[in-house]
Amino acid sequence: MKRETGLILALDLSDGERCLRVASAVEGHIDAVKVNYPLVLSQGVEFLDELPGPLIADLKVADVPNTNRLICEEVDPHADCLIAHAFPGEDSLRTCVEAFDGEVYTVVEMSHPGAEAVFAGNRDLLADIAVDAGADGVVAPATRPRSITAVKERTGLTVLSPGVGAQGGSPGAAVEAGADFLIVGRSIYDADDPGGAAEKIASGIADRL
Ligand code: BMP
């Protein structure tokens, strides 16, 4: 994924028309659009073809290798990047890397409060799985900047970081901790002026680099 602004829009909406409006309003301020189950389940996977790219399918793929492969084959024609979980193990993640014809990012620690008890003690293991399976990058939490630094140092991979704004993380702290891209949803799509909100976050990222 080419880095220009370092900002990824998370479109966690079910309303297709609204998605198109928000995506168009933020053009020039973002490097990619990330979609998740709310949009794919409400509009169908073909709808992704209507969105401006690069497009990240955040399906958090987390199954046995054969099922992962089937999921990857379905989404592959409609997305440039995929997000998968590392916790099912190296064989499951490697299957995604092989079956998806684009970049695969993997979650090594989630951003919400409850994730700490699950992921903190397993962060190094999941980071090593990401590297060993050949992932292109990792997802680490802006709500815990020290985790970003730890994951970046251990893997040397591109770090995508969600959790700023609505979840309480600071964009500046995440960037300074080593995040390459910030993933931002509600602070942009719920703003009165999504384009202005995206522009402000993008210029904040640029100021910290
Ligand atoms: P928001 O800025 O509205 O909190 O959205 C964050 C986005 O990042 C959502 O799409 C969410 O699914 C995703 N995400 C996250 O918040 N934490 C994680 O640990 C991993 C994610 O993919």
XYZ file of C-alpha atoms and ligand atoms in Angstrom:
231
model
C 0.000 0.000 0.000
C 1.451 3.317 -1.026
C 1.841 5.789 1.830
C 0.921 9.394 1.123
C -1.146 10.681 4.034
C -0.848 7.673 6.369
C -4.619 7.692 6.941
C -7.031 4.808 6.268
C -10.786 5.405 6.379
C -12.760 2.687 8.192
C -16.212 2.602 6.607
C -18.202 0.745 9.266
C -21.549 1.645 7.764
C -24.379 -0.423 6.328
C -25.792 2.338 4.121
C -24.157 2.034 0.693
C -25.095 5.548 -0.493
C -23.621 7.084 2.648
C -20.430 5.066 2.183
C -20.019 6.416 -1.327
C -20.633 9.993 -0.119
C -18.088 9.719 2.713
C -15.491 8.013 0.496
C -15.842 10.757 -2.077
C -15.649 13.545 0.559
C -12.327 12.286 1.954
C -10.609 11.716 -1.388
C -7.064 13.088 -1.372
C -6.794 12.823 2.419
C -6.650 9.033 2.727
C -4.459 6.230 1.393
C -7.087 3.468 1.500
C -10.652 2.560 2.427
C -11.204 -0.285 4.886
C -14.529 -2.124 4.905
C -15.874 -4.584 7.403
C -18.808 -6.951 7.878
C -21.525 -4.276 8.282
C -21.021 -3.134 4.691
C -20.256 -6.509 3.118
C -23.260 -8.179 4.769
C -25.689 -5.361 3.997
C -24.614 -4.536 0.435
C -22.924 -7.707 -0.803
C -19.293 -8.189 -1.728
C -19.809 -6.804 -5.292
C -20.554 -3.395 -3.754
C -16.863 -3.113 -2.889
C -16.175 -2.622 -6.612
C -18.002 0.741 -6.442
C -15.700 2.169 -3.782
C -12.479 4.009 -4.575
C -9.373 1.935 -3.904
C -7.081 0.761 -2.595
C -9.618 -1.283 -0.690
C -8.875 -3.249 2.475
C -11.292 -6.090 3.266
C -11.225 -6.276 7.047
C -12.858 -9.688 7.355
C -10.548 -10.631 10.248
C -10.279 -14.054 8.713
C -9.786 -16.554 11.541
C -10.587 -20.135 10.635
C -8.975 -23.423 9.693
C -6.780 -23.221 6.586
C -9.332 -24.660 4.148
C -12.098 -22.272 5.225
C -9.656 -19.362 5.162
C -8.759 -20.265 1.590
C -12.411 -20.312 0.522
C -13.026 -16.891 2.134
C -9.937 -15.460 0.423
C -11.006 -16.736 -2.978
C -14.416 -15.051 -2.624
C -13.106 -11.647 -1.582
C -9.951 -11.602 -3.710
C -11.558 -10.151 -6.888
C -13.029 -7.248 -4.906
C -10.219 -6.070 -2.624
C -6.557 -5.068 -2.721
C -5.683 -5.949 0.863
C -7.021 -8.344 3.478
C -6.966 -8.388 7.270
C -6.702 -11.782 8.953
C -6.140 -12.883 12.535
C -2.850 -14.474 13.576
C -4.276 -16.390 16.551
C -5.526 -19.421 14.563
C -1.877 -20.175 13.862
C 0.793 -20.007 11.200
C -0.822 -22.526 8.847
C -4.127 -20.634 8.811
C -2.467 -17.278 8.218
C -0.084 -18.664 5.611
C -3.085 -19.978 3.685
C -4.435 -16.408 3.502
C -1.065 -15.120 2.293
C -1.027 -17.761 -0.447
C -4.707 -17.615 -1.443
C -5.200 -13.836 -1.438
C -3.594 -12.070 -4.376
C -2.761 -8.852 -2.541
C -1.343 -7.629 0.741
C -2.315 -9.447 3.931
C -2.235 -7.657 7.277
C -2.656 -9.553 10.496
C -3.964 -8.566 13.910
C -1.450 -9.024 16.721
C -3.209 -6.969 19.388
C -6.667 -5.417 19.390
C -7.492 -1.924 20.627
C -10.514 -2.350 22.911
C -10.118 -2.670 26.704
C -11.022 -6.364 26.915
C -8.334 -7.270 24.394
C -5.509 -6.522 26.788
C -6.115 -9.632 28.910
C -6.157 -11.829 25.812
C -3.499 -10.320 23.585
C -0.882 -8.700 25.845
C 0.665 -11.995 26.959
C 0.577 -13.390 23.424
C 1.755 -10.360 21.478
C 5.249 -11.663 20.705
C 3.909 -15.065 19.670
C 1.358 -13.469 17.310
C 3.972 -11.073 15.936
C 6.266 -14.027 15.176
C 3.404 -15.854 13.449
C 2.849 -12.768 11.254
C 6.499 -12.786 10.185
C 6.782 -16.559 9.758
C 3.587 -16.762 7.694
C 4.784 -14.017 5.356
C 2.257 -11.303 6.225
C 2.846 -7.876 4.690
C 1.995 -5.980 7.857
C 0.367 -6.021 11.259
C -2.466 -4.319 13.111
C -1.581 -2.920 16.553
C -3.556 -0.640 18.901
C -3.338 3.160 19.022
C -4.898 2.840 22.471
C -1.602 1.278 23.662
C 1.247 3.070 21.858
C 3.878 0.979 23.653
C 2.409 -2.092 21.971
C 2.866 -0.414 18.589
C 6.557 0.134 19.331
C 7.013 -3.427 20.584
C 5.304 -4.943 17.531
C 7.176 -2.701 15.110
C 10.537 -3.566 16.672
C 9.823 -7.297 16.742
C 8.446 -7.641 13.206
C 9.898 -4.759 11.214
C 6.616 -4.836 9.289
C 4.238 -2.029 8.307
C 1.929 -1.205 11.231
C -1.715 -0.224 10.747
C -3.140 1.244 13.935
C -6.823 1.613 14.860
C -8.233 3.098 18.059
C -7.698 6.843 17.708
C -10.506 9.304 18.341
C -13.663 7.418 19.312
C -11.699 4.744 21.202
C -9.552 7.308 22.994
C -6.153 6.842 21.332
C -4.095 9.855 20.272
C -3.067 10.055 16.596
C 0.197 11.816 17.469
C 1.199 9.250 20.081
C 0.448 6.378 17.711
C 2.532 7.878 14.922
C 5.397 8.665 17.272
C 5.239 5.083 18.573
C 5.810 3.767 15.054
C 2.429 3.432 13.339
C 2.755 3.721 9.564
C -0.976 4.157 8.938
C -3.819 5.175 11.262
C -7.206 3.515 10.751
C -10.002 5.960 11.617
C -13.756 5.417 11.353
C -16.274 7.284 13.514
C -14.180 10.451 13.942
C -14.423 10.863 10.171
C -17.724 9.382 8.970
C -19.764 10.742 11.911
C -18.286 14.244 11.576
C -20.450 17.030 10.133
C -17.709 17.527 7.554
C -15.986 14.163 6.904
C -13.604 15.703 4.375
C -12.504 18.390 6.843
C -12.122 15.824 9.635
C -9.951 13.587 7.446
C -7.859 16.543 6.324
C -7.250 17.575 9.952
C -6.156 14.074 11.004
C -3.929 13.715 7.930
C -2.219 17.038 8.606
C -1.762 16.002 12.259
C -0.004 12.839 11.056
C 2.230 14.855 8.729
C 3.185 17.194 11.586
C 4.392 14.273 13.718
C 6.701 12.787 11.088
P -13.295 3.723 14.935
O -12.260 4.780 14.556
O -14.690 4.123 14.599
O -13.134 3.251 16.344
O -13.033 2.447 13.976
C -11.912 1.620 14.114
C -11.887 0.561 13.039
O -10.755 -0.266 13.242
C -13.099 -0.361 13.009
O -13.314 -0.719 11.657
C -12.644 -1.580 13.786
O -13.288 -2.761 13.336
C -11.164 -1.630 13.442
N -10.317 -2.233 14.475
C -10.273 -1.724 15.762
O -10.953 -0.764 16.096
N -9.443 -2.336 16.673
C -8.687 -3.419 16.382
O -7.972 -3.890 17.236
C -8.732 -3.914 15.069
C -9.543 -3.308 14.119
O -9.557 -3.769 12.894
